[in-house]
Tab-separated table of C-alpha atoms in Angstrom:
chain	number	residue	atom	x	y	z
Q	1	UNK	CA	16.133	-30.768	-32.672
Q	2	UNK	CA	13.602	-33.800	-32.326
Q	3	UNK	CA	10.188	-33.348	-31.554
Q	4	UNK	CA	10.996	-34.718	-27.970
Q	5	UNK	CA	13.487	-31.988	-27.302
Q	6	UNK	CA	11.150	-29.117	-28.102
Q	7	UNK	CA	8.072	-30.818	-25.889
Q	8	UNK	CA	11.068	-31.318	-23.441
Q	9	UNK	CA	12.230	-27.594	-23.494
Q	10	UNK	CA	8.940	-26.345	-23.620
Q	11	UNK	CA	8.009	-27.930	-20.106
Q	12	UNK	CA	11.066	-26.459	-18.682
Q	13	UNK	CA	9.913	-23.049	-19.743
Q	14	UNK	CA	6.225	-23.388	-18.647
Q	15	UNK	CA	6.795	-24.647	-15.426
Q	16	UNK	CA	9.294	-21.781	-15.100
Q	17	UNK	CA	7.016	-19.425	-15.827
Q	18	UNK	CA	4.784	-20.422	-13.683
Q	19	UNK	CA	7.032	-20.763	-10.501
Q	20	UNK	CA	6.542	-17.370	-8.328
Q	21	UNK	CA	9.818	-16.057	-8.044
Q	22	UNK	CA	9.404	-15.261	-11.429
Q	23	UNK	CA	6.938	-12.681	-11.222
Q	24	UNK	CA	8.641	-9.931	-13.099
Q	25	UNK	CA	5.919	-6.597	-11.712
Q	26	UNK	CA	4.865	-6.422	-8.194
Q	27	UNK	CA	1.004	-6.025	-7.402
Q	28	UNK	CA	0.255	-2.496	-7.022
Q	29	UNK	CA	-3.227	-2.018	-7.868
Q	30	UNK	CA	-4.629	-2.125	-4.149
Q	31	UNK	CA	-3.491	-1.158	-0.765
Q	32	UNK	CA	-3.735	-4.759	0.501
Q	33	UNK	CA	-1.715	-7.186	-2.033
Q	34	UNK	CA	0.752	-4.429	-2.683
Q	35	UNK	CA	0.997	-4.673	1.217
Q	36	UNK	CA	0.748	-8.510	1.923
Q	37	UNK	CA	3.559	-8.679	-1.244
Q	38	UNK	CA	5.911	-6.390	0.886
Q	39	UNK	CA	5.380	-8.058	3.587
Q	40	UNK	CA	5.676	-11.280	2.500
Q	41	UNK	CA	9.282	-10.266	0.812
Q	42	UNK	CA	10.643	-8.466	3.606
Q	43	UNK	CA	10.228	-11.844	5.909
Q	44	UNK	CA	11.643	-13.815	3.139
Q	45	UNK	CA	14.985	-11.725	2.551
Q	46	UNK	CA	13.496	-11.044	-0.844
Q	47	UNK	CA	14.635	-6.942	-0.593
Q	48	UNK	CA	15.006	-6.516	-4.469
Q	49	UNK	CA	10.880	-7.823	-4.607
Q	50	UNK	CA	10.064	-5.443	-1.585
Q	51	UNK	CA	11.430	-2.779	-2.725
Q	52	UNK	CA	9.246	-2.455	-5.676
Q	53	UNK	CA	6.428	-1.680	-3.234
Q	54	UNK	CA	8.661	1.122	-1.496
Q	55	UNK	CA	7.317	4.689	-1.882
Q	56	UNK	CA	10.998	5.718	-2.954
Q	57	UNK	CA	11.310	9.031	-1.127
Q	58	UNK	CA	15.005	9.404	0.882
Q	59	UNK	CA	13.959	8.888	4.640
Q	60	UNK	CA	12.040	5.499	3.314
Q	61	UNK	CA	14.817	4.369	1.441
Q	62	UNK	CA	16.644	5.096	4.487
Q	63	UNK	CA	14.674	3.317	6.903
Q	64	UNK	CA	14.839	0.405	4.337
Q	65	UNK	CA	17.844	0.025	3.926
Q	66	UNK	CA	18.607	0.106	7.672
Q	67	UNK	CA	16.427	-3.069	8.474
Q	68	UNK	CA	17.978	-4.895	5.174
Q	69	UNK	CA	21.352	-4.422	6.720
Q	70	UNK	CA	19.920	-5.246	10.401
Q	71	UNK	CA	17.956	-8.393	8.725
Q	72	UNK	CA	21.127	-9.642	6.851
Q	73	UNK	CA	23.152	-9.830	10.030
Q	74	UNK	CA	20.759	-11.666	11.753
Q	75	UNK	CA	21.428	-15.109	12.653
Q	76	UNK	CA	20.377	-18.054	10.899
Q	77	UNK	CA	17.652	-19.261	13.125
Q	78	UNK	CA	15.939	-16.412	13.548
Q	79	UNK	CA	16.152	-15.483	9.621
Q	80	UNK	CA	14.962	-19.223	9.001
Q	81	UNK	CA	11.564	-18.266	11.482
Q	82	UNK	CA	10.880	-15.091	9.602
Q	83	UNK	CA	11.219	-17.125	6.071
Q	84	UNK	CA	9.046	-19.320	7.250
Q	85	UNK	CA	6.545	-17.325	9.077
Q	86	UNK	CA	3.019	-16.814	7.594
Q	87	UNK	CA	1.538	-13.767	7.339
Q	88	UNK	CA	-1.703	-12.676	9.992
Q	89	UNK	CA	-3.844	-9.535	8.804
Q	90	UNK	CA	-5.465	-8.036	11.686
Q	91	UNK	CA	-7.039	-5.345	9.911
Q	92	UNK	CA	-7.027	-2.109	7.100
Q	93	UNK	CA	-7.795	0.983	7.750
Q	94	UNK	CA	-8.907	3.044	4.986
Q	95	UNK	CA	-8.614	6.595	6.191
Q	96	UNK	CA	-9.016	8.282	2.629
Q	97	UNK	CA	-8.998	7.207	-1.011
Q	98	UNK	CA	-5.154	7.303	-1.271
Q	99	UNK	CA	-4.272	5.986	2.454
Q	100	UNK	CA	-4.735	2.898	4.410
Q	101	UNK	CA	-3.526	1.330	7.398
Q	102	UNK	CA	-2.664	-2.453	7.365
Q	103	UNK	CA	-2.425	-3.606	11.091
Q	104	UNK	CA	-0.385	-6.952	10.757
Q	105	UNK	CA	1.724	-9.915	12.487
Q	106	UNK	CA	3.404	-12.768	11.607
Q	107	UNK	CA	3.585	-16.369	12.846
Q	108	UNK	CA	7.233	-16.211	14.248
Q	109	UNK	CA	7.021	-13.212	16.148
Q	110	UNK	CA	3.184	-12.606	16.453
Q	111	UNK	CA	3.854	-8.888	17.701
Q	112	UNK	CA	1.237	-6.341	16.061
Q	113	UNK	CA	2.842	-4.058	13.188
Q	114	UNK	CA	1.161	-1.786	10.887
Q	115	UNK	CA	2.218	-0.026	7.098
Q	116	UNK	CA	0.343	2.672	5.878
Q	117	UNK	CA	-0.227	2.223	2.187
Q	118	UNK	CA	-0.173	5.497	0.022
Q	119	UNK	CA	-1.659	5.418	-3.771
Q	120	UNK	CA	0.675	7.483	-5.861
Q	121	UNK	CA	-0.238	7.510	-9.898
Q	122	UNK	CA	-2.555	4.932	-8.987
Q	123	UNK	CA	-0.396	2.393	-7.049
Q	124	UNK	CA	-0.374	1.699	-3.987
Q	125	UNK	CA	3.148	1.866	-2.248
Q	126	UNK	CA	4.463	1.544	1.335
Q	127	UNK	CA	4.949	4.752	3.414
Q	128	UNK	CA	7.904	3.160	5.322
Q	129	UNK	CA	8.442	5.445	7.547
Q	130	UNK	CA	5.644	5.638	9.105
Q	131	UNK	CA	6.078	2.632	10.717
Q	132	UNK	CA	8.928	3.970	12.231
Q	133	UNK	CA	7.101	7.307	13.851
C-alpha cells in the first residue's frame, strides 16, 4: 500500500468513528442523558440503541416491545414526523437519589410524557412501565 492509501483509509475510519451511530455504550451515568438518549432512539426507530437504557425487568420488556411492534406498523408519514421531531424537556423530578421524573414532549406531537429514571448499579435506566400506569 502507498502512503496515499493509508492517509486515504485512515480518513474513512476517523470520520467513521466519529459519526454517532457508532456509539458502541449508551450514556448511563445520569438520569437525564440516559433519558434524552432513550428518547431520542425510540422517535428515531433506533429500538436496539433504546433498549440499552431499558431497566430489563419482564413487564418493561413487555411494554417495549408492544410500542416497537405498534411503532413499526405505523405509516410512513407519521414515522417520518417522529424521526424528525426534536426533543422538548419540560422538567426532572428528582424524588430520591435513585429516582427521577423526566416530564417531556416532542416537536411532532407536542403532547406532555414523562419516564421515571431508576439508578440500578449506578446507571440510570428507564422504568418503562411506569409510563404506562
Amino acid at each position: 500500500m502507498t502512503l496515499k492509501h493509508y492517509i486515504t483509509l485512515a480518513t474513512i475510519i476517523g470520520i467513521a468513528g466519529c459519526t454517532p451511530g457508532n456509539r458502541t455504550s449508551p450514556t448511563l451515568d445520569d438520569p437525564m442523558s440516559s433519558g434524552r438518549e432513550f428518547i431520542e432512539s425510540s422517535l428515531k426507530g433506533d429500538y436496539a440503541s433504546a433498549r440499552k437504557h431499558l431497566l430489563q425487568d419482564s413487564l418493561n420488556i413487555e411494554y417495549f416491545n408492544g410500542l416497537q411492534n405498534f411503532n413499526e406498523k405505523m405509516n410512513g408519514k407519521d414515522k417520518l414526523g417522529y424521526k424528525d421531531a426534536n426533543i422538548i424537556i419540560d422538567s426532572i423530578s428528582k424524588l430520591s437519589d435513585t429516582i427521577s421524573i423526566i416530564h417531556y414532549s416532542n416537536t411532532f406531537k407536542n403532547k406532555p410524557d414523562k419516564i421515571k429514571m431508576l439508578k440500578v448499579d449506578n446507571n440510570w435506566l428507564v422504568d418503562f412501565k411506569y409510563t404506562f400506569q
